[in-house]
CSV table of C-alpha atoms in Angstrom, one decimal:
chain,number,residue,atom,x,y,z
C,286,MET,CA,-87.3,89.4,13.2
C,287,GLU,CA,-84.5,91.0,11.3
C,288,GLN,CA,-82.5,91.3,14.5
C,289,LEU,CA,-82.9,87.6,15.3
C,290,TYR,CA,-81.6,86.7,11.8
C,291,SER,CA,-78.7,89.2,12.3
C,292,ALA,CA,-77.7,87.5,15.6
C,293,SER,CA,-78.1,84.0,14.0
C,294,ARG,CA,-75.9,85.1,11.1
C,295,LYS,CA,-73.1,86.0,13.5
C,296,LEU,CA,-73.4,83.1,15.9
C,297,TRP,CA,-74.3,80.0,13.7
C,298,TRP,CA,-70.7,78.9,13.9
C,299,LEU,CA,-70.9,78.4,17.7
C,300,VAL,CA,-73.7,75.9,17.1
C,301,LEU,CA,-71.4,74.2,14.6
C,302,ILE,CA,-68.6,74.0,17.2
C,303,ARG,CA,-71.0,72.4,19.7
C,304,GLY,CA,-71.8,69.8,17.1
C,305,ILE,CA,-68.2,69.1,16.2
C,306,PHE,CA,-67.2,68.6,19.9
C,307,ALA,CA,-70.2,66.3,20.4
C,308,VAL,CA,-69.2,64.2,17.4
C,309,LEU,CA,-65.6,64.0,18.6
C,310,LEU,CA,-66.8,63.0,22.1
C,311,GLY,CA,-69.1,60.3,20.7
C,312,ALA,CA,-66.3,58.9,18.5
C,313,ILE,CA,-64.0,58.6,21.5
C,314,ALA,CA,-66.6,56.9,23.6
C,315,LEU,CA,-67.5,54.4,20.9
C,316,PHE,CA,-64.1,53.6,19.4
C,317,SER,CA,-62.0,53.6,22.6
C,318,PRO,CA,-64.1,51.7,25.2
C,319,GLN,CA,-60.9,50.6,27.0
C,320,THR,CA,-60.4,54.2,28.0
C,321,THR,CA,-60.3,54.4,31.8
C,322,LEU,CA,-63.2,55.8,33.7
C,323,VAL,CA,-61.0,58.8,34.8
C,324,ALA,CA,-60.2,59.7,31.2
C,325,PHE,CA,-63.9,59.4,30.2
C,326,VAL,CA,-64.9,61.6,33.1
C,327,LEU,CA,-62.3,64.2,32.2
C,328,VAL,CA,-63.3,64.2,28.5
C,329,PHE,CA,-67.0,64.4,29.4
C,330,GLY,CA,-66.2,67.3,31.9
C,331,ALA,CA,-64.2,69.2,29.3
C,332,TYR,CA,-67.0,68.7,26.7
C,333,ALA,CA,-69.7,69.8,29.1
C,334,ILE,CA,-67.7,72.9,30.0
C,335,VAL,CA,-67.0,73.9,26.4
C,336,ASP,CA,-70.7,73.2,25.5
C,337,GLY,CA,-71.9,75.3,28.4
C,338,ILE,CA,-69.6,78.2,27.7
C,339,SER,CA,-70.6,78.1,24.0
C,340,ALA,CA,-74.3,78.2,25.0
C,341,VAL,CA,-73.8,81.1,27.4
C,342,VAL,CA,-71.8,83.1,24.8
C,343,MET,CA,-74.5,82.4,22.2
C,344,ALA,CA,-77.2,83.5,24.6
C,345,ILE,CA,-75.4,86.7,25.6
C,346,GLY,CA,-74.6,87.5,21.9
C,347,SER,CA,-78.3,87.2,21.0
C,348,ARG,CA,-79.9,88.6,24.1
C,349,LYS,CA,-81.1,91.8,22.4
C,350,GLU,CA,-82.6,89.9,19.4
C,351,GLN,CA,-84.0,86.9,21.2
C,352,ARG,CA,-86.6,87.1,24.0
C,353,LEU,CA,-85.9,83.5,25.2
C,354,TRP,CA,-82.1,83.8,25.5
C,355,GLY,CA,-82.3,83.1,29.2
C,356,TRP,CA,-83.1,79.4,28.5
C,357,LEU,CA,-79.8,79.1,26.7
C,358,VAL,CA,-78.0,80.6,29.7
C,359,VAL,CA,-79.6,78.0,32.0
C,360,GLU,CA,-78.6,75.2,29.6
C,361,GLY,CA,-75.0,76.5,29.5
C,362,ILE,CA,-74.8,76.8,33.3
C,363,ILE,CA,-76.1,73.3,33.8
C,364,SER,CA,-73.5,72.0,31.3
C,365,VAL,CA,-70.7,73.9,33.0
C,366,LEU,CA,-71.8,72.6,36.5
C,367,ALA,CA,-72.0,69.0,35.2
C,368,GLY,CA,-68.5,69.4,33.7
C,369,LEU,CA,-67.0,70.9,36.9
C,370,LEU,CA,-68.5,68.1,39.0
C,371,ALA,CA,-67.1,65.5,36.7
C,372,ILE,CA,-63.6,67.0,36.8
C,373,ALA,CA,-63.6,67.7,40.5
C,374,TRP,CA,-64.3,64.0,41.3
C,375,PRO,CA,-62.7,61.9,38.5
C,376,GLY,CA,-62.6,58.8,40.7
C,377,LEU,CA,-66.3,58.4,40.9
C,378,THR,CA,-67.8,55.0,40.3
C,379,ALA,CA,-69.6,54.2,37.1
C,380,LEU,CA,-72.8,54.5,39.0
C,381,ALA,CA,-72.1,58.1,40.0
C,382,VAL,CA,-71.0,59.0,36.5
C,383,GLY,CA,-74.2,57.5,35.1
C,384,PHE,CA,-76.2,59.6,37.5
C,385,ILE,CA,-74.3,62.8,36.6
C,386,ILE,CA,-74.7,62.1,32.9
C,387,GLY,CA,-78.3,61.0,33.3
C,388,PHE,CA,-79.4,64.2,35.2
C,389,TRP,CA,-77.4,66.3,32.7
C,390,ALA,CA,-79.1,64.7,29.7
C,391,VAL,CA,-82.6,65.0,31.3
C,392,LEU,CA,-82.2,68.7,32.2
C,393,LEU,CA,-80.7,69.6,28.8
C,394,GLY,CA,-83.5,67.6,27.0
C,395,VAL,CA,-86.2,69.4,28.9
C,396,ILE,CA,-84.6,72.8,28.1
C,397,GLN,CA,-84.2,72.0,24.4
C,398,ILE,CA,-87.8,70.9,24.1
C,399,VAL,CA,-88.9,74.2,25.7
C,400,GLN,CA,-86.6,76.1,23.3
C,401,ALA,CA,-87.9,74.2,20.3
C,402,PHE,CA,-91.5,75.1,21.0
C,403,ALA,CA,-90.5,78.7,21.6
C,404,LEU,CA,-88.6,78.8,18.3
C,405,LYS,CA,-91.4,77.1,16.3
C,406,ARG,CA,-92.9,80.5,15.3
C,407,GLU,CA,-89.6,82.2,14.6
C,408,LEU,CA,-87.4,79.7,12.9
C,409,SER,CA,-89.7,77.1,11.5
C,410,GLY,CA,-86.9,75.1,9.7
C,411,VAL,CA,-84.8,74.7,12.9
C,412,TRP,CA,-87.3,73.9,15.7
C,413,GLY,CA,-87.9,70.3,14.7
C,414,TRP,CA,-84.2,69.5,14.9
C,415,LEU,CA,-84.0,71.0,18.4
C,416,LEU,CA,-87.1,69.2,19.5
C,417,ALA,CA,-85.7,65.8,18.2
C,418,SER,CA,-82.5,66.5,20.0
C,419,GLY,CA,-84.3,67.4,23.2
C,420,ILE,CA,-86.5,64.2,23.1
C,421,ILE,CA,-83.5,62.0,22.5
C,422,SER,CA,-81.5,63.7,25.3
C,423,LEU,CA,-84.5,63.3,27.7
C,424,LEU,CA,-85.1,59.7,26.8
C,425,TRP,CA,-81.4,58.8,27.1
C,426,GLY,CA,-81.1,60.5,30.4
C,427,VAL,CA,-84.2,58.7,31.8
C,428,PHE,CA,-82.7,55.4,30.6
C,429,VAL,CA,-79.4,56.0,32.3
C,430,LEU,CA,-81.1,57.0,35.5
C,431,ALA,CA,-83.5,54.1,35.4
C,432,VAL,CA,-80.7,51.5,34.9
C,433,PRO,CA,-77.7,52.9,36.7
C,434,GLY,CA,-76.0,49.6,37.2
C,435,ILE,CA,-75.5,48.8,33.5
C,436,GLY,CA,-71.8,49.4,33.8
C,437,ILE,CA,-69.4,52.0,32.5
C,438,LEU,CA,-68.8,50.2,29.2
C,439,THR,CA,-72.5,50.3,28.3
C,440,VAL,CA,-72.7,54.0,29.5
C,441,LEU,CA,-69.8,54.7,27.2
C,442,TRP,CA,-71.5,53.1,24.2
C,443,VAL,CA,-74.9,54.7,24.9
C,444,PHE,CA,-73.3,58.1,25.5
C,445,GLY,CA,-71.2,57.7,22.4
C,446,ILE,CA,-74.3,57.1,20.3
C,447,PHE,CA,-76.1,59.9,22.0
C,448,ALA,CA,-73.2,62.3,21.5
C,449,LEU,CA,-72.8,61.4,17.8
C,450,LEU,CA,-76.5,61.8,17.1
C,451,PHE,CA,-76.6,65.1,19.1
C,452,GLY,CA,-73.5,66.3,17.3
C,453,ILE,CA,-74.8,65.4,13.8
C,454,TRP,CA,-78.1,67.1,14.5
C,455,THR,CA,-76.4,70.2,15.9
C,456,ILE,CA,-74.1,70.4,12.9
C,457,VAL,CA,-77.1,70.1,10.5
C,458,MET,CA,-79.0,72.7,12.6
C,459,SER,CA,-76.1,75.1,12.4
C,460,LEU,CA,-76.0,74.8,8.6
C,461,ARG,CA,-79.8,75.2,8.4
C,462,ILE,CA,-79.6,78.3,10.6
C,463,ARG,CA,-76.9,79.7,8.3
C,464,SER,CA,-79.0,78.8,5.2
C,465,ALA,CA,-82.2,80.2,6.6
C,466,VAL,CA,-80.5,83.5,7.6
C,467,ARG,CA,-78.9,83.8,4.1
C,468,GLN,CA,-82.3,83.2,2.4
C,469,VAL,CA,-84.1,85.8,4.6
C,470,LEU,CA,-81.4,88.4,4.1
C,471,SER,CA,-81.3,87.9,0.3
C,472,ASP,CA,-85.1,88.3,0.0
């Protein structure tokens, strides 16, 4: 258990970075809806790549302390692939962008839900945030996949809200991780 807290103490800031990037992406999507589809696709692609790389770095950095680090690697790979797909074909229609984002959100949501239950025993103060994030991601992805013709503006607004909520929860989770680790190490 001490090793898990040691890894978390070193890597909590990567969780914070993921949250900050998600909040920035959400703000861009909400407050600049006139942004072209190509710009949105490129911003989404860059975010997904940064998010995926951060997840893989966190997983590798905690692989000795965490028995379920492989799930975070899978999450990171999925994010990087979604980002690369978005950047490779920026001229996709709103429907295709919706499908990419929808599948990405569903897959990440499922992985986060699995991770939350795996962490329930180890980091009781954090698992609920991860579970909530996973459920929101899963529900949002299912919504986008169920109604792909809603138009890019609606996708931008829904994605903006999702990214803001995910970012805020991720920032809170990073601070709770840091706090929990400090408390355990001071005991």
